[in-house]
Amino acid sequence: MDLTPTEEQRLLRESAGRFVRAQYNADARRKRAEAGEGFSAATWREFADLGWLALPLPEAHGGLGGGAVEVGMLMEAFGEGLVDSPYVSTVILGAGAVAAAGSSAQQADLLPKVAEGALRIAFAHSERQARYNLADVATHAVKDADGWVLDGAKTAVLDADEADLLIVSARIHGNRADAKGIGLFIAPRDAEGLTLTTDLRLGGGKVAQVGLAGVRLGADALLGGLEDALPVIEAVTDHAAAALCGEAVGMMQTLVETTAAYIKTREQFGKPLSVNQALRHRMADMAVAVEEARSLALRAALFADAEPVDRARAVSGAKAKIGRGARFVAEQAVQLHGGMGVTEELEIGAFLKRVVFFDAMFGGVDHHLKRHAALSAAGRAA
Amino acid sequence: MNFSFSDEEKAFREEVREFLASALTPDMKRAQGLTPSVFSDKEISDPWHRALASKGWAAPGWPPEAGGPTWTPAQRWIFATECAKAGAPSVSPMGVAMVGPVIIRFGTPEQKAKYLPRILNCEDYWCQGYSEPGSGSDLASLKTRAVRDGDHYVINGTKIWTTHAHHANMMFALVRTDDTGRKQEGISFILIDMTSPGITIRPILTIGGDHEVNQVFFDDVRVPVENRIGEEGLGWTYGKYLLEFERGGGIAAARLRRGLQHVIDMANGEAPGQPIDDPALALKISEIEIDIDALELTELRIMSALQTGQNPGAVSSLLKLRNSEIKQAITRLAVDVLGYDALVWEPTRPLYGLNRATLPEIELPVVPEYLNSRAFTIFGGSSEVQRDIIAKLMVGL
Ligand SMILES: Cc1cc2nc3c(=O)[nH]c(=O)nc-3n(C[C@H](O)[C@H](O)[C@H](O)COP(=O)(O)OP(=O)(O)OC[C@H]3O[C@@H](n4cnc5c(N)ncnc54)[C@H](O)[C@@H]3O)c2cc1C
Ligand SMILES: Cc1cc2nc3c(=O)[nH]c(=O)nc-3n(C[C@H](O)[C@H](O)[C@H](O)COP(=O)(O)OP(=O)(O)OC[C@H]3O[C@@H](n4cnc5c(N)ncnc54)[C@H](O)[C@@H]3O)c2cc1C
């Protein structure tokens, strides 16, 4: 066992940190927000040039073969600067599903384009009635002589508006919440019958509901020809949750630093706020929360390719505890800034919003505690 | 001691319900339900205030000689509870609940005759000019100057976080009339006409996406000396007296219950995936409900011990602390119940002006309200300040 980063990992973390400090400092974020700019194509190309899009993709298809630990380092840097990019949707979820389940032809076709920055993929799996149950898929796919026909509705699809393709889950057979019988389909965003209702997303970016009304896809649209893709969906979702945990650590770090700097300079009662023990202890608890989060995010990354049960327990443990810790840190960052904390003039609120997004995405604290407990109970019974 | 209603109290409850059934219009209810900000918008609260005024019910906390109804604590509780249950808007507190009690206690007969009826009948809209950029928790360090010039004060300086200054035609303010002694000693309490020359207002947007607060600048603003409350230099005393009413002494529990009911309604209705069936949610709901029960009976105990219009004292800090924390717990739970619907951000304000809903209407205010509610533990004295007051005045440290 060795938890010191390799030279390559150290360089990755440094270059990501440099990039974020240069391009995602408070001034730059403000200018972007004022210009109403979303994520720019130019920045995406830079991501490609820096090798970040290729990072976790297989080497056989233009990738660098990195793992969840490297992704976590990158995400932590993104979190520090509140970078809002379609990285998780395209690289971790979309390309991740293709890499995990695609046929070699599908991989050879799609993955190099993702690595080059020429293709964006959104992942359309969640359904409203399912809440966070990954097996609950009512959208169905029927096979006929020409291929597949998909009908149904998806919710919480990240960054679909700028994606070229969507990976859509649909039930091929069985009942709504059956574990078996779910397939993943490659659908062009402009497929006939596929409609997007796009909204602003809490904390930055876009989120869409996807309607599927008789969407016709070719016979080769089924990812890997797989009719039992739930294990793939679970794995890819866990990888994405682990990546978001890394991002949350970065956000928490920035919130603690920003708040510490604020209370050292803001004076009330003739002295800096930071001399008050109530606030010193609060900040101590916030700092403890960051370190625990850092450890659990790393733990989730280290278990990302372990046996599914171990992976799921590590990810759910991290998601639950970081969900709670990040909320605590962000809410207290607002509190310690007083009135300034609730204004749009500072960015504390923007971080809080992204933290709420983090907590809601892929299931909140309670969902992951329950999943952790259920997996543990099943392990004890076995 | 008993906790059941007498026949007269039941009859009063009927009267309140009948009034609500006729005076509270569906539009008012919808607008209030879709209000994620801390205070109701003026265009919602004013019509409701007028409806209450026409019934003589606009100021339940005032003594009868000032125009309050002659209600027992039980009646005040029934009224607050029925209004909250029905989803009525809140009346703007700055007039009725804040400056009103100060004028009643410390105002001259002329000031009472001039301002109290205008507050009761919703002719004036007030804002609170206490905080300044450099003076938040340390309010007594405030610097906005009022310099005597004949029968006027000339005011220079700035106030910040002034809720609804952009709606108000009157402000009550703490200003510095002397800076030679202790900082608390040179403060005076004055009433400022917001249409006076020299006042400018800068809006401040908050993280829930709303415009509630402002910065107000005073540039040689002339205010008649007769607009001072009480004695020059004793403003700190009056200002603190007001804060006791701002913080507690009413019935906050009723609105908290309404907020919790909203969470239950969503969980049992349109929120994704029928979350009401989740036992973990049931525990959280019970925990909050018990917190509300504790607050409610504390409020009732205090109210029963006070005469109508009397100031609640240091215990107001306890009520404010718990009310704000429970409020935040409710809004946090509401966001959890939304599941993936929490991801959708609707920027349009007011929400009740929307006709294309991005989410089920019951869910629309949830995330902005969560964000806005962060302010509950900051305004009116932060939780840290309330804990200091409790430690000092209740525990004796
Ligand atoms: C089981 C046990 C084993 C111990 N073993 C050893 C040992 O091996 N060697 C040894 O030398 N001592 C030992 N101690 C003593 C220990 O170090 C002291 O009890 C400790 O330092 C606290 O001092 P005190 O008991 O005088 O409490 P006090 O210092 O009087 O503190 C009382 C309370 O006030 C709090 N407090 C004090 N100052 C502050 C402050 N500035 N801010 C906020 N809160 C404050 C404390 O946290 C505590 O809750 C032991 C104590 C215990 C209980
Ligand atoms: C939505 C909103 C509406 C408001 N409306 C009004 C209004 O209408 N009129 C008005 O006059 N004001 C209003 N306020 C202002 C409010 O009263 C102040 O924000 C509040 O008193 C805190 O002051 P501050 O913002 O300067 O924070 P600061 O005093 O700078 O405090 C920052 C943080 O430090 C903590 N802190 C400060 N001193 C201590 C200490 N000694 N020990 C421990 N912790 C400490 C605080 O608790 C807080 O967490 C409003 C504020 C908000 C957010």
PDB file of N, CA and C and ligand atoms in Angstrom, chain A residues 266 268-269 273 276 279 335-339 342, chain B residues 128-131 136-137 160-163 213 375 378-380 382 384 388, ligand 2:
ATOM      1  N   ARG A 266     -12.677  40.918   8.504  1.00  0.00           N
ATOM      2  CA  ARG A 266     -13.887  41.628   8.927  1.00  0.00           C
ATOM      3  C   ARG A 266     -13.834  41.897  10.431  1.00  0.00           C
ATOM      4  N   GLN A 268     -15.698  43.382  13.923  1.00  0.00           N
ATOM      5  CA  GLN A 268     -16.849  43.833  14.697  1.00  0.00           C
ATOM      6  C   GLN A 268     -16.399  43.914  16.139  1.00  0.00           C
ATOM      7  N   PHE A 269     -16.984  44.787  16.893  1.00  0.00           N
ATOM      8  CA  PHE A 269     -16.605  44.999  18.302  1.00  0.00           C
ATOM      9  C   PHE A 269     -15.106  45.317  18.414  1.00  0.00           C
ATOM     10  N   LEU A 273     -13.376  39.186  13.457  1.00  0.00           N
ATOM     11  CA  LEU A 273     -14.331  38.135  13.829  1.00  0.00           C
ATOM     12  C   LEU A 273     -13.603  36.863  14.271  1.00  0.00           C
ATOM     13  N   ASN A 276     -13.204  35.328  17.900  1.00  0.00           N
ATOM     14  CA  ASN A 276     -14.304  34.760  18.686  1.00  0.00           C
ATOM     15  C   ASN A 276     -14.238  33.240  18.669  1.00  0.00           C
ATOM     16  N   LEU A 279     -16.605  31.123  16.588  1.00  0.00           N
ATOM     17  CA  LEU A 279     -16.313  31.030  15.153  1.00  0.00           C
ATOM     18  C   LEU A 279     -15.062  30.195  14.898  1.00  0.00           C
ATOM     19  N   GLN A 335     -23.178  31.573   6.790  1.00  0.00           N
ATOM     20  CA  GLN A 335     -23.450  32.117   8.125  1.00  0.00           C
ATOM     21  C   GLN A 335     -22.316  33.024   8.594  1.00  0.00           C
ATOM     22  N   LEU A 336     -21.086  32.581   8.403  1.00  0.00           N
ATOM     23  CA  LEU A 336     -19.955  33.347   8.927  1.00  0.00           C
ATOM     24  C   LEU A 336     -19.667  34.607   8.115  1.00  0.00           C
ATOM     25  N   HIS A 337     -20.233  34.671   6.916  1.00  0.00           N
ATOM     26  CA  HIS A 337     -20.121  35.916   6.146  1.00  0.00           C
ATOM     27  C   HIS A 337     -21.231  36.904   6.508  1.00  0.00           C
ATOM     28  N   GLY A 338     -22.162  36.506   7.370  1.00  0.00           N
ATOM     29  CA  GLY A 338     -23.255  37.406   7.725  1.00  0.00           C
ATOM     30  C   GLY A 338     -24.059  37.789   6.492  1.00  0.00           C
ATOM     31  N   GLY A 339     -24.576  39.023   6.482  1.00  0.00           N
ATOM     32  CA  GLY A 339     -25.393  39.481   5.356  1.00  0.00           C
ATOM     33  C   GLY A 339     -24.687  39.309   4.014  1.00  0.00           C
ATOM     34  N   VAL A 342     -25.283  36.052   1.933  1.00  0.00           N
ATOM     35  CA  VAL A 342     -26.496  35.744   1.169  1.00  0.00           C
ATOM     36  C   VAL A 342     -26.639  36.612  -0.076  1.00  0.00           C
TER      37      VAL A 342
ATOM     38  N   GLN B 128     -36.610  49.267   8.083  1.00  0.00           N
ATOM     39  CA  GLN B 128     -35.800  49.325   9.302  1.00  0.00           C
ATOM     40  C   GLN B 128     -34.372  49.731   8.972  1.00  0.00           C
ATOM     41  N   GLY B 129     -33.952  50.898   9.423  1.00  0.00           N
ATOM     42  CA  GLY B 129     -32.594  51.373   9.152  1.00  0.00           C
ATOM     43  C   GLY B 129     -31.699  51.219  10.368  1.00  0.00           C
ATOM     44  N   TYR B 130     -31.285  50.017  10.638  1.00  0.00           N
ATOM     45  CA  TYR B 130     -30.363  49.746  11.749  1.00  0.00           C
ATOM     46  C   TYR B 130     -28.953  49.485  11.214  1.00  0.00           C
ATOM     47  N   SER B 131     -28.800  48.361  10.461  1.00  0.00           N
ATOM     48  CA  SER B 131     -27.469  47.887  10.081  1.00  0.00           C
ATOM     49  C   SER B 131     -26.772  48.846   9.128  1.00  0.00           C
ATOM     50  N   GLY B 136     -22.816  45.533  11.933  1.00  0.00           N
ATOM     51  CA  GLY B 136     -23.816  44.476  11.822  1.00  0.00           C
ATOM     52  C   GLY B 136     -24.110  43.934  13.202  1.00  0.00           C
ATOM     53  N   SER B 137     -23.350  42.896  13.584  1.00  0.00           N
ATOM     54  CA  SER B 137     -23.507  42.354  14.939  1.00  0.00           C
ATOM     55  C   SER B 137     -23.176  43.433  15.977  1.00  0.00           C
ATOM     56  N   ILE B 160     -27.532  49.518   5.401  1.00  0.00           N
ATOM     57  CA  ILE B 160     -27.487  48.389   4.462  1.00  0.00           C
ATOM     58  C   ILE B 160     -28.375  47.257   4.955  1.00  0.00           C
ATOM     59  N   TRP B 161     -28.717  46.382   4.018  1.00  0.00           N
ATOM     60  CA  TRP B 161     -29.604  45.226   4.254  1.00  0.00           C
ATOM     61  C   TRP B 161     -31.029  45.682   4.564  1.00  0.00           C
ATOM     62  N   THR B 162     -31.375  46.885   4.099  1.00  0.00           N
ATOM     63  CA  THR B 162     -32.676  47.444   4.462  1.00  0.00           C
ATOM     64  C   THR B 162     -33.776  46.740   3.661  1.00  0.00           C
ATOM     65  N   THR B 163     -34.481  45.850   4.353  1.00  0.00           N
ATOM     66  CA  THR B 163     -35.541  45.080   3.707  1.00  0.00           C
ATOM     67  C   THR B 163     -36.644  46.016   3.216  1.00  0.00           C
ATOM     68  N   VAL B 213     -33.554  43.168  -0.201  1.00  0.00           N
ATOM     69  CA  VAL B 213     -32.763  44.085   0.619  1.00  0.00           C
ATOM     70  C   VAL B 213     -32.056  45.122  -0.252  1.00  0.00           C
ATOM     71  N   ALA B 375     -30.800  33.313   5.552  1.00  0.00           N
ATOM     72  CA  ALA B 375     -30.755  34.626   6.204  1.00  0.00           C
ATOM     73  C   ALA B 375     -31.425  34.631   7.577  1.00  0.00           C
ATOM     74  N   ILE B 378     -29.251  35.007  10.374  1.00  0.00           N
ATOM     75  CA  ILE B 378     -28.361  36.165  10.276  1.00  0.00           C
ATOM     76  C   ILE B 378     -29.081  37.457  10.676  1.00  0.00           C
ATOM     77  N   PHE B 379     -30.293  37.687  10.115  1.00  0.00           N
ATOM     78  CA  PHE B 379     -30.924  38.996  10.395  1.00  0.00           C
ATOM     79  C   PHE B 379     -31.547  39.030  11.789  1.00  0.00           C
ATOM     80  N   GLY B 380     -31.843  40.265  12.240  1.00  0.00           N
ATOM     81  CA  GLY B 380     -32.440  40.439  13.569  1.00  0.00           C
ATOM     82  C   GLY B 380     -31.481  40.034  14.670  1.00  0.00           C
ATOM     83  N   SER B 382     -27.704  37.679  14.632  1.00  0.00           N
ATOM     84  CA  SER B 382     -27.384  36.320  14.182  1.00  0.00           C
ATOM     85  C   SER B 382     -27.551  35.319  15.325  1.00  0.00           C
ATOM     86  N   GLU B 384     -25.330  33.521  16.574  1.00  0.00           N
ATOM     87  CA  GLU B 384     -24.201  33.662  17.501  1.00  0.00           C
ATOM     88  C   GLU B 384     -24.509  34.776  18.507  1.00  0.00           C
ATOM     89  N   ASP B 388     -25.096  34.532  22.603  1.00  0.00           N
ATOM     90  CA  ASP B 388     -24.413  35.390  23.580  1.00  0.00           C
ATOM     91  C   ASP B 388     -25.426  36.020  24.534  1.00  0.00           C
TER      92      ASP B 388
HETATM   93  C1  LIG C   2     -32.162  39.056   4.392  1.00  0.00           C
HETATM   94  C2  LIG C   2     -31.719  40.066   5.387  1.00  0.00           C
HETATM   95  C3  LIG C   2     -32.575  41.082   5.748  1.00  0.00           C
HETATM   96  C4  LIG C   2     -32.165  42.062   6.642  1.00  0.00           C
HETATM   97  N1  LIG C   2     -33.002  43.109   6.920  1.00  0.00           N
HETATM   98  C5  LIG C   2     -32.550  44.140   7.679  1.00  0.00           C
HETATM   99  C6  LIG C   2     -33.337  45.316   7.835  1.00  0.00           C
HETATM  100  O1  LIG C   2     -34.439  45.415   7.313  1.00  0.00           O
HETATM  101  N2  LIG C   2     -32.818  46.328   8.545  1.00  0.00           N
HETATM  102  C7  LIG C   2     -31.588  46.259   9.154  1.00  0.00           C
HETATM  103  O2  LIG C   2     -31.207  47.197   9.817  1.00  0.00           O
HETATM  104  N3  LIG C   2     -30.819  45.153   9.007  1.00  0.00           N
HETATM  105  C8  LIG C   2     -31.269  44.099   8.278  1.00  0.00           C
HETATM  106  N4  LIG C   2     -30.477  42.997   8.102  1.00  0.00           N
HETATM  107  C9  LIG C   2     -29.111  43.017   8.653  1.00  0.00           C
HETATM  108  C10 LIG C   2     -28.844  42.033   9.756  1.00  0.00           C
HETATM  109  O3  LIG C   2     -29.409  42.459  10.960  1.00  0.00           O
HETATM  110  C11 LIG C   2     -27.312  41.853   9.839  1.00  0.00           C
HETATM  111  O4  LIG C   2     -26.929  41.151   8.675  1.00  0.00           O
HETATM  112  C12 LIG C   2     -26.896  41.080  11.049  1.00  0.00           C
HETATM  113  O5  LIG C   2     -27.058  41.855  12.205  1.00  0.00           O
HETATM  114  C13 LIG C   2     -25.440  40.597  10.968  1.00  0.00           C
HETATM  115  O6  LIG C   2     -24.571  41.619  10.654  1.00  0.00           O
HETATM  116  P1  LIG C   2     -23.519  41.477   9.473  1.00  0.00           P
HETATM  117  O7  LIG C   2     -24.255  41.042   8.273  1.00  0.00           O
HETATM  118  O8  LIG C   2     -22.749  42.731   9.399  1.00  0.00           O
HETATM  119  O9  LIG C   2     -22.577  40.288   9.915  1.00  0.00           O
HETATM  120  P2  LIG C   2     -21.335  40.374  10.904  1.00  0.00           P
HETATM  121  O10 LIG C   2     -21.714  41.106  12.114  1.00  0.00           O
HETATM  122  O11 LIG C   2     -20.150  40.809  10.140  1.00  0.00           O
HETATM  123  O12 LIG C   2     -21.197  38.844  11.316  1.00  0.00           O
HETATM  124  C14 LIG C   2     -20.614  37.865  10.465  1.00  0.00           C
HETATM  125  C15 LIG C   2     -20.607  36.555  11.234  1.00  0.00           C
HETATM  126  O13 LIG C   2     -19.832  36.677  12.412  1.00  0.00           O
HETATM  127  C16 LIG C   2     -20.587  36.334  13.553  1.00  0.00           C
HETATM  128  N5  LIG C   2     -20.201  37.157  14.692  1.00  0.00           N
HETATM  129  C17 LIG C   2     -20.132  38.506  14.745  1.00  0.00           C
HETATM  130  N6  LIG C   2     -19.747  38.900  15.967  1.00  0.00           N
HETATM  131  C18 LIG C   2     -19.570  37.777  16.695  1.00  0.00           C
HETATM  132  C19 LIG C   2     -19.171  37.525  18.040  1.00  0.00           C
HETATM  133  N7  LIG C   2     -18.862  38.507  18.884  1.00  0.00           N
HETATM  134  N8  LIG C   2     -19.110  36.246  18.467  1.00  0.00           N
HETATM  135  C20 LIG C   2     -19.407  35.238  17.636  1.00  0.00           C
HETATM  136  N9  LIG C   2     -19.779  35.418  16.350  1.00  0.00           N
HETATM  137  C21 LIG C   2     -19.860  36.681  15.891  1.00  0.00           C
HETATM  138  C22 LIG C   2     -22.003  36.583  13.151  1.00  0.00           C
HETATM  139  O14 LIG C   2     -22.871  35.821  13.952  1.00  0.00           O
HETATM  140  C23 LIG C   2     -21.988  36.149  11.714  1.00  0.00           C
HETATM  141  O15 LIG C   2     -22.109  34.753  11.646  1.00  0.00           O
HETATM  142  C24 LIG C   2     -30.880  42.003   7.218  1.00  0.00           C
HETATM  143  C25 LIG C   2     -30.025  40.957   6.878  1.00  0.00           C
HETATM  144  C26 LIG C   2     -30.425  39.999   5.968  1.00  0.00           C
HETATM  145  C27 LIG C   2     -29.469  38.908   5.615  1.00  0.00           C
END
